[in-house]
PDB file of C-alpha atoms in Angstrom:
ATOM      1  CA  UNK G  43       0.000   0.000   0.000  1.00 60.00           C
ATOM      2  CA  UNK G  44       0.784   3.617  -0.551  1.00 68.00           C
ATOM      3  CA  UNK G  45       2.573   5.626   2.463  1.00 90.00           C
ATOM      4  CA  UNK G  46       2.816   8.947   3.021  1.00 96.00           C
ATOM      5  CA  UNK G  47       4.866  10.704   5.674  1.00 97.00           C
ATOM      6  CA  UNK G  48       4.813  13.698   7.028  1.00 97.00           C
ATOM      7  CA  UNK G  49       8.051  13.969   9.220  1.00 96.00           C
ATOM      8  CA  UNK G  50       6.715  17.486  10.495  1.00 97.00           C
ATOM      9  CA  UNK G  51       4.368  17.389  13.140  1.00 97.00           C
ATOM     10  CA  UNK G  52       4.424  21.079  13.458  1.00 98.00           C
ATOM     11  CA  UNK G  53       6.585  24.097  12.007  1.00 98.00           C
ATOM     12  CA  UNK G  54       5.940  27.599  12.817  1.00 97.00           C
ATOM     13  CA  UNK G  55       6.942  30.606  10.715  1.00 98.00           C
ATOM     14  CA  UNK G  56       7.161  34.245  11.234  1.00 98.00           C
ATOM     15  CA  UNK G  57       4.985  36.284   9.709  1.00 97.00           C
ATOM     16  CA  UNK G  58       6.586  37.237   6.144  1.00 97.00           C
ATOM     17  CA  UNK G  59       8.999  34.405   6.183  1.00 98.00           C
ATOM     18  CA  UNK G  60       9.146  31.575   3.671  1.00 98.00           C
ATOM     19  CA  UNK G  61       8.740  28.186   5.679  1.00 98.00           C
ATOM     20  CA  UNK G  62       8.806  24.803   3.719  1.00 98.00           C
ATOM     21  CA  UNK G  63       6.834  21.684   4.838  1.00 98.00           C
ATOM     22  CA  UNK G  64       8.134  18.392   3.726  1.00 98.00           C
ATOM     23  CA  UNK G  65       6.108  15.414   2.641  1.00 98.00           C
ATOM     24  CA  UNK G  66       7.688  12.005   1.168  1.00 97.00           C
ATOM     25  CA  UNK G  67       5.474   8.995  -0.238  1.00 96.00           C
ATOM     26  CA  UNK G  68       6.287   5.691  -1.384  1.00 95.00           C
ATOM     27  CA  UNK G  69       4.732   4.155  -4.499  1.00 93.00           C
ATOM     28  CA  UNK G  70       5.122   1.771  -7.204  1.00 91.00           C
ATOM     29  CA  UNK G  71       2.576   3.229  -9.426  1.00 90.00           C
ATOM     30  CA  UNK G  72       4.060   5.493 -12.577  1.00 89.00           C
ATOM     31  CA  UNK G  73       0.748   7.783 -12.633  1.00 90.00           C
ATOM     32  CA  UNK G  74      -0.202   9.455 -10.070  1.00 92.00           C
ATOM     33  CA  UNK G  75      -1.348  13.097  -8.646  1.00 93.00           C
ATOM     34  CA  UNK G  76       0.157  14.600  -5.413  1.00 96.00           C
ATOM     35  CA  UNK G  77      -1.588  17.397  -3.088  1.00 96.00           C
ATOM     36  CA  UNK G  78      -1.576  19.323  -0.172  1.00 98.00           C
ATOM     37  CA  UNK G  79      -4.498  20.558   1.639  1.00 97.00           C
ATOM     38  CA  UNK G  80      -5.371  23.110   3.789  1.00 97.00           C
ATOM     39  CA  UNK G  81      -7.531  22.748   7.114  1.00 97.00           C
ATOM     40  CA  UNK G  82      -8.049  26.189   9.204  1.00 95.00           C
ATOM     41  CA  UNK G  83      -9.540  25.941  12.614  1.00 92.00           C
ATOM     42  CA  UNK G  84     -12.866  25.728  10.738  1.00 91.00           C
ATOM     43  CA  UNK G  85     -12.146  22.795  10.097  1.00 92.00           C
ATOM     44  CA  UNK G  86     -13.247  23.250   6.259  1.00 92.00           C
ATOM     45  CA  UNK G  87     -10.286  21.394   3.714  1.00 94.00           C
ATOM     46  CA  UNK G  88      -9.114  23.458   1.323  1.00 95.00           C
ATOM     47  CA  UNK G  89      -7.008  21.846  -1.543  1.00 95.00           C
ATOM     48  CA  UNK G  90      -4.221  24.488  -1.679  1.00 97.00           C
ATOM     49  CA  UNK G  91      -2.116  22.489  -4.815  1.00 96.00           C
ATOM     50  CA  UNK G  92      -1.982  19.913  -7.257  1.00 95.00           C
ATOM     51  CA  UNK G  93       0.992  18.075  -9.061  1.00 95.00           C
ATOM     52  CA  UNK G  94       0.468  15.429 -11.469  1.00 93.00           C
ATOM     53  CA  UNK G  95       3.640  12.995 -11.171  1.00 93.00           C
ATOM     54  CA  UNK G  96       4.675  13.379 -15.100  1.00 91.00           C
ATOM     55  CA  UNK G  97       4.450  16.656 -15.131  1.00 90.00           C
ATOM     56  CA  UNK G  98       8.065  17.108 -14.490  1.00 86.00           C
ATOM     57  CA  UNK G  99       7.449  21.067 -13.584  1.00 92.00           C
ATOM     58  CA  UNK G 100       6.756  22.218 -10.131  1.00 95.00           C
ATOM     59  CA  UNK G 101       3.493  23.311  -9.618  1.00 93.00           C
ATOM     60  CA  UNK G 102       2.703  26.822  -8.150  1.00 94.00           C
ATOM     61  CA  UNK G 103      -0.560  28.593  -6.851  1.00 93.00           C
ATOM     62  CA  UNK G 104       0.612  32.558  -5.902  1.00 95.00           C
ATOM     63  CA  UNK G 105       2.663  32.266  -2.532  1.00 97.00           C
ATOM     64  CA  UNK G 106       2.259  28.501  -2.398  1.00 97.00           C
ATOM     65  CA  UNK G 107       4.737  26.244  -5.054  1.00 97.00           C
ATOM     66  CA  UNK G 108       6.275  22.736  -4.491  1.00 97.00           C
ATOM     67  CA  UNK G 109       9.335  21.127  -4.547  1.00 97.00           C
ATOM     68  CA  UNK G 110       8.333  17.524  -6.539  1.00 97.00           C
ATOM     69  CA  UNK G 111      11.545  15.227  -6.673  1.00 96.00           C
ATOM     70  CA  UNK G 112      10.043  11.915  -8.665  1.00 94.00           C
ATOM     71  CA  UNK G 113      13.117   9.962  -8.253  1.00 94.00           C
ATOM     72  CA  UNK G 114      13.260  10.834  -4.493  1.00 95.00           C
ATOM     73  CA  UNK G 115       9.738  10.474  -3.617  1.00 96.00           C
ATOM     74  CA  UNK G 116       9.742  13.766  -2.290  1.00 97.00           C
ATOM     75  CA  UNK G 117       7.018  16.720  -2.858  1.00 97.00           C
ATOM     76  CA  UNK G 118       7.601  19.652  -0.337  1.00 98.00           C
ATOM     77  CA  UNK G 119       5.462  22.961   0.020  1.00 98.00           C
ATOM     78  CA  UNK G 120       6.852  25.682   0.270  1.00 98.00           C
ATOM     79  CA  UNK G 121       4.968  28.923   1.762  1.00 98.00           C
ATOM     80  CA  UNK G 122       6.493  32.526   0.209  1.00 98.00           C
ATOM     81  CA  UNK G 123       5.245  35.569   2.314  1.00 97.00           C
ATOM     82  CA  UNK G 124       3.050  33.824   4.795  1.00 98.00           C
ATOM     83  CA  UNK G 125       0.176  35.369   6.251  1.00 97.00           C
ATOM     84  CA  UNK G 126      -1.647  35.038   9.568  1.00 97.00           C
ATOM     85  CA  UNK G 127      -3.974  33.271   7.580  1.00 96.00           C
ATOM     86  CA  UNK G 128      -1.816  30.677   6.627  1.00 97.00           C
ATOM     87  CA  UNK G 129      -1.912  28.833   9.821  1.00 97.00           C
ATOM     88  CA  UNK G 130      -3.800  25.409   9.648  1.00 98.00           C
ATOM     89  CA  UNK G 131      -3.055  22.003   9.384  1.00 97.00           C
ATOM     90  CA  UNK G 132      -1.458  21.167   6.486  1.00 98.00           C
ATOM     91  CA  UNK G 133      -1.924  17.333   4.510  1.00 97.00           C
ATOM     92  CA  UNK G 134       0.137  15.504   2.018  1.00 97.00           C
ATOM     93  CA  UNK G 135      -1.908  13.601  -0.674  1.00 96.00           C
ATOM     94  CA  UNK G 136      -1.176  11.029  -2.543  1.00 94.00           C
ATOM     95  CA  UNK G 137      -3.742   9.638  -4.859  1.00 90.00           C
ATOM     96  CA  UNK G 138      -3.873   6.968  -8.055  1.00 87.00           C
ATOM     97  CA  UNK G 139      -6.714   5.324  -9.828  1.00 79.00           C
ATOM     98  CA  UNK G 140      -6.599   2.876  -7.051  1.00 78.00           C
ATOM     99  CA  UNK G 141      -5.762   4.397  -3.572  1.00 82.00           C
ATOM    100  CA  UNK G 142      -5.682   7.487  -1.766  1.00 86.00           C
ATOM    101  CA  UNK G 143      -3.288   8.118   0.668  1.00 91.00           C
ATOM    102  CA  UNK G 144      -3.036  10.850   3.135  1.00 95.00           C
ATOM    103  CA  UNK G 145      -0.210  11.982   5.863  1.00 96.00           C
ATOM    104  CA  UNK G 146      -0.714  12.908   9.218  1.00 96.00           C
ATOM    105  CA  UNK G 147      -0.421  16.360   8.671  1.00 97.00           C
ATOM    106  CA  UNK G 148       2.079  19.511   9.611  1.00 98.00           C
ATOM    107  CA  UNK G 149       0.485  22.065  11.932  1.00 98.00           C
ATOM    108  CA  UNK G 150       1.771  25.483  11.282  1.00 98.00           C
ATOM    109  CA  UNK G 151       1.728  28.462  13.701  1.00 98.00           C
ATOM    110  CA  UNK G 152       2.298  32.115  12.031  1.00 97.00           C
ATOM    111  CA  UNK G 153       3.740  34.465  14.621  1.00 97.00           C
ATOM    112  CA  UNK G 154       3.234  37.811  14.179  1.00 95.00           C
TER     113      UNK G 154
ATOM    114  CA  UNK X 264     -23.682  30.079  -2.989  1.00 67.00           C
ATOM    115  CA  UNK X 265     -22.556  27.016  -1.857  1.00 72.00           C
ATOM    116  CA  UNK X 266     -20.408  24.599  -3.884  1.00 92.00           C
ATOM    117  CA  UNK X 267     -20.098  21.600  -1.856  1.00 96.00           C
ATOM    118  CA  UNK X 268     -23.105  21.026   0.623  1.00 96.00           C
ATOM    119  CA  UNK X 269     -23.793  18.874   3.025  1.00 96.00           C
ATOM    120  CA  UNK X 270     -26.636  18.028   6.094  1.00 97.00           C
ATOM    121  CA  UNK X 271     -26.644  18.069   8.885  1.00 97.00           C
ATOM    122  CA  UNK X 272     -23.436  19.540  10.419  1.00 95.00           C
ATOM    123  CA  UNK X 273     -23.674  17.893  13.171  1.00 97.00           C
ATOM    124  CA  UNK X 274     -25.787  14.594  14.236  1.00 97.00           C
ATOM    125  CA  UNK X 275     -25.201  13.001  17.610  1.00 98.00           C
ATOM    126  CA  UNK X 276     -26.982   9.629  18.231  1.00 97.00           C
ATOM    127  CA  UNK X 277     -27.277   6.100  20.074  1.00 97.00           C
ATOM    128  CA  UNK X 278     -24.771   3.124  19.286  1.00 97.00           C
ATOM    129  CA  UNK X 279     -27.166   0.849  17.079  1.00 97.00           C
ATOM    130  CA  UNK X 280     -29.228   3.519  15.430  1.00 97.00           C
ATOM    131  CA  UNK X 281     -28.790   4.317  11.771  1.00 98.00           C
ATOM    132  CA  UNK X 282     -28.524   7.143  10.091  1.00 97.00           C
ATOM    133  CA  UNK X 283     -27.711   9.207   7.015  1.00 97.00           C
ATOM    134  CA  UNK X 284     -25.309  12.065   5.823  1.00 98.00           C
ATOM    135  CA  UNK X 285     -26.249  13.937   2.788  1.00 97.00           C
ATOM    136  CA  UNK X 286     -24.267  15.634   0.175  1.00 97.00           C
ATOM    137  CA  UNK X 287     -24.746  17.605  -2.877  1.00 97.00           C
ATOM    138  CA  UNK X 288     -22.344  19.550  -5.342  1.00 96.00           C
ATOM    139  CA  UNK X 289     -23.882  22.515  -7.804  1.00 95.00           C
ATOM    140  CA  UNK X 290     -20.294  22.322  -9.556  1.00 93.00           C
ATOM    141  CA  UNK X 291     -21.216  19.988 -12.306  1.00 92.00           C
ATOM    142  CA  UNK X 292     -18.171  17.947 -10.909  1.00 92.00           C
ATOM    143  CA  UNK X 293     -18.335  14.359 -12.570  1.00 89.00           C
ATOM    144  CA  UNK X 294     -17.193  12.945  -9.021  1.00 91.00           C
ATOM    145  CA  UNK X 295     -17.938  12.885  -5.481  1.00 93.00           C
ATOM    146  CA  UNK X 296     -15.943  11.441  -2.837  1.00 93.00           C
ATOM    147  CA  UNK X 297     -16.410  10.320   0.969  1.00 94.00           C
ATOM    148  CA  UNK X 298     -13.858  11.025   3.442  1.00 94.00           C
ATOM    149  CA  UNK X 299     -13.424  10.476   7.456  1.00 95.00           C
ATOM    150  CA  UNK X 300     -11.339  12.176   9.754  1.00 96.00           C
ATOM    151  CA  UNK X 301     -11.013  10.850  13.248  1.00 94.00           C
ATOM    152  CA  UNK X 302     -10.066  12.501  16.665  1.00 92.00           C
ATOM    153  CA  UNK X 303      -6.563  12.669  15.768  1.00 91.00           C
ATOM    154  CA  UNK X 304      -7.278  14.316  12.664  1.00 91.00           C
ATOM    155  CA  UNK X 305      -6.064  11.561  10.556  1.00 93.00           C
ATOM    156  CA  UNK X 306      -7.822  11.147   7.186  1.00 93.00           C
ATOM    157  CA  UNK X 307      -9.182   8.457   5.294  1.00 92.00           C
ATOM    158  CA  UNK X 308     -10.699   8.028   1.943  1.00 91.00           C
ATOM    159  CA  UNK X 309     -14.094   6.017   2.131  1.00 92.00           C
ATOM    160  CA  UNK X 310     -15.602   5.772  -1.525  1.00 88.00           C
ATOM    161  CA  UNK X 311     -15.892   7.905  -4.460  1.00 88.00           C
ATOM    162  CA  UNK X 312     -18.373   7.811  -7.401  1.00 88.00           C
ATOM    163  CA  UNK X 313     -17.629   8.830 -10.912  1.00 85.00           C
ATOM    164  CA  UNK X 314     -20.989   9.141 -12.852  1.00 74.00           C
ATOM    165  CA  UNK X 315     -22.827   7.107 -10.837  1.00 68.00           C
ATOM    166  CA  UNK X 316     -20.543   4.203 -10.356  1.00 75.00           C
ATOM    167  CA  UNK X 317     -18.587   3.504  -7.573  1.00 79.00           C
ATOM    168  CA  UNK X 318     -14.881   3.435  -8.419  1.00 73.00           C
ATOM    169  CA  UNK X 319     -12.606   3.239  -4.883  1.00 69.00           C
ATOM    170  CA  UNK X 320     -13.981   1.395  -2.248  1.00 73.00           C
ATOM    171  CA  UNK X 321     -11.707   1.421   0.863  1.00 71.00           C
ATOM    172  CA  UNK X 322     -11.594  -1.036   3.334  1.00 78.00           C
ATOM    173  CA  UNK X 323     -14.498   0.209   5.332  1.00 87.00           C
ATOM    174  CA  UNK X 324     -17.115  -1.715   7.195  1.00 90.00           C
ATOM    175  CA  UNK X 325     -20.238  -2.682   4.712  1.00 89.00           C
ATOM    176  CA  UNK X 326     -22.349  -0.974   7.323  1.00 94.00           C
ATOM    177  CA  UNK X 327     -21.296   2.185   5.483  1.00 94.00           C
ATOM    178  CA  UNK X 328     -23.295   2.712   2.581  1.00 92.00           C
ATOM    179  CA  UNK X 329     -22.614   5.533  -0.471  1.00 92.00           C
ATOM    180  CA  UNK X 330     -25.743   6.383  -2.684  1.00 91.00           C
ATOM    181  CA  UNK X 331     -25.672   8.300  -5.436  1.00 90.00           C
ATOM    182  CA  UNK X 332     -29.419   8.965  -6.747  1.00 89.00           C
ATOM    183  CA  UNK X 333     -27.662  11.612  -9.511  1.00 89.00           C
ATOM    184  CA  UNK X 334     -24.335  13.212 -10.557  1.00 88.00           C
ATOM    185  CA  UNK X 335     -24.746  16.345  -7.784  1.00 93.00           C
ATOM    186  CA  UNK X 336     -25.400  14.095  -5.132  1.00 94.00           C
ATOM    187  CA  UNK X 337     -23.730  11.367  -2.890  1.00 94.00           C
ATOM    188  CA  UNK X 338     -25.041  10.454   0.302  1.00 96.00           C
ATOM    189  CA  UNK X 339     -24.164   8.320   3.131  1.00 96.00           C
ATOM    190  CA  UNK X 340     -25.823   5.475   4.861  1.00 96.00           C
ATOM    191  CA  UNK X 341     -24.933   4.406   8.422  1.00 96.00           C
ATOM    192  CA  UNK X 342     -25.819   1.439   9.724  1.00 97.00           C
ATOM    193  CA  UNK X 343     -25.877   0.087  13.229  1.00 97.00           C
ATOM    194  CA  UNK X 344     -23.791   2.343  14.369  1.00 97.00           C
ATOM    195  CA  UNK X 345     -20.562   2.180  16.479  1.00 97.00           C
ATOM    196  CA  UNK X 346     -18.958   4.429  19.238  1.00 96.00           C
ATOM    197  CA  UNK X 347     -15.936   4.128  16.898  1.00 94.00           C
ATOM    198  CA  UNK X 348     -17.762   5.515  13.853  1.00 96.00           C
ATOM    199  CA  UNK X 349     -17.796   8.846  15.785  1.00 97.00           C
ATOM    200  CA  UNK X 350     -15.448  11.159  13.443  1.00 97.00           C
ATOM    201  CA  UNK X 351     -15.714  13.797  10.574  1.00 97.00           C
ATOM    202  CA  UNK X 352     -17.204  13.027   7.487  1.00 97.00           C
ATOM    203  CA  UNK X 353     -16.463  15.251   4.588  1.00 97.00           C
ATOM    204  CA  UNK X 354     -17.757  14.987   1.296  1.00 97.00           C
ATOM    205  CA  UNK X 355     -15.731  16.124  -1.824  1.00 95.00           C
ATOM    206  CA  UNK X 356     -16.350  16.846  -5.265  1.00 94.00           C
ATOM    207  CA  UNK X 357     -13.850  16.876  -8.620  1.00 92.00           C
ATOM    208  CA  UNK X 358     -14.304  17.571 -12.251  1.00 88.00           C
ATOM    209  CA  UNK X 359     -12.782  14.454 -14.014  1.00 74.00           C
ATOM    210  CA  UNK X 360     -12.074  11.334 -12.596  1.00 70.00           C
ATOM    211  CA  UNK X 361     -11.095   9.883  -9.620  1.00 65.00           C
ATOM    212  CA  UNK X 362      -7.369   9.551  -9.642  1.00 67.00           C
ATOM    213  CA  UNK X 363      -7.459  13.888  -9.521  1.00 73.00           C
ATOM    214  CA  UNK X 364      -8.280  13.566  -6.149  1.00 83.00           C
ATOM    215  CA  UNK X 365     -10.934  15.672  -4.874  1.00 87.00           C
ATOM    216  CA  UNK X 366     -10.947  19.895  -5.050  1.00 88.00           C
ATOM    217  CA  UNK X 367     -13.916  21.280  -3.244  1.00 94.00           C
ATOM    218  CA  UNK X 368     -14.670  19.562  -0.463  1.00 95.00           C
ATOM    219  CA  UNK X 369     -18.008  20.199   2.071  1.00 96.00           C
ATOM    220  CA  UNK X 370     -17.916  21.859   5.686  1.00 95.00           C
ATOM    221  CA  UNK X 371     -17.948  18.672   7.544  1.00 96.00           C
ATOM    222  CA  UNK X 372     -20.396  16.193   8.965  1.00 97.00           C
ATOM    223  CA  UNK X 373     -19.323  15.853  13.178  1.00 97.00           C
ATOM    224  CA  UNK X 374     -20.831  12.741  14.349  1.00 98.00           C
ATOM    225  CA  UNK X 375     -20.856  11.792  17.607  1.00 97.00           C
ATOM    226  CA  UNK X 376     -22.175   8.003  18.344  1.00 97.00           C
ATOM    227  CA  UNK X 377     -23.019   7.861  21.955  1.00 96.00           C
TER     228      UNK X 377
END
């Protein structure tokens, strides 16, 4: 079965600063999408970014882009700029046309 | 206006009873997913539905039933319920199919099995 790990289980930032989340997976499939999500205190799930594994370019979404190493089964986030708004739990995804896989998730405190 | 809907946001109810979680999407999203979070925030896919016919089926108990009466809609049956069943359930929606992984997801169904 798919893993993904989350080594993180929290990272804070200061306001403005970049911070970078990491996220590793293990798979055997060739296709395949990656994600991270988003979940405020609200508790509503956000999906902040998508990355489909042959697309070899990183994906990015304003202040949000990732790091996506294939070989090294590696797909960090990286946060430019952050915002008080920015803090939430943050999920890995991993998902084929067979399984979905999710991590346990990076908690991330902005300080001000 | 709402894209991902779902009733009620929060049911609380007696070990054994059964009960149902519904979920509609006015994205014209061609699937629907079912997802549980538990008290430690870990999350789990449950089932997901691309036009109508069920395509990932997780390991879940087959007291947990998805029904899909129409593209917008997936809702989901409970049966005999357990104290463990007490989690999050959040519905999801996606345009495509099901290996995209879901994009719009609903505010959350809290249960609470007492």
């Amino acid at each position: 079965a798919q893993t993904v790990t989350q080594s993180q289980p929290e990272m804070s930032v200061q306001e403005a600063e970049t911070v970078t989340l990491s996220c590793t997976y293990d798979t055997s499939e060739s296709d395949y999408y990656l994600f991270w999500y988003k979940q405020p205190p609200s508790r509503q799930m956000i999906l902040v970014i998508r990355q489909e594994a042959y697309k070899q370019q990183n994906a990015t979404e304003n202040r949000f882009s990732v790091n996506f190493q294939k070989a090294a089964k590696s797909f960090s986030l990286k946060i430019s700029d952050s915002q008080l708004g920015d803090a939430a739990m943050y999920f890995c995804a991993y998902h084929d046309s067979h399984d979905m896989r999710f991590g346990a998730g990076t908690r991330l405190t902005v300080k001000p | 206006d709402t894209a991902v809907s779902q009733t009620p946001k929060y049911l609380v109810t007696q070990m054994g009873n059964d009960k149902s979680i519904k979920c509609e999407q006015n994205l014209g999203h061609d699937t629907m997913y079912w997802y549980k979070q538990d008290s430690k925030k870990f999350l789990k896919i449950m089932f997901s539905y691309n036009n109508k016919e069920l395509i990932i089926n997780e390991t879940v108990p087959n007291r947990f039933s998805p029904k899909s009466p129409d593209k917008a809609h997936l809702n989901l049956h409970i049966n005999s319920l357990e104290l463990g069943d007490s989690a999050v359930y959040f519905c999801a929606s996606s345009q495509g199919g099901t290996s995209g992984g879901a994009e719009f997801f609903g505010p959350g169904t809290r249960l609470t099995v007492l």
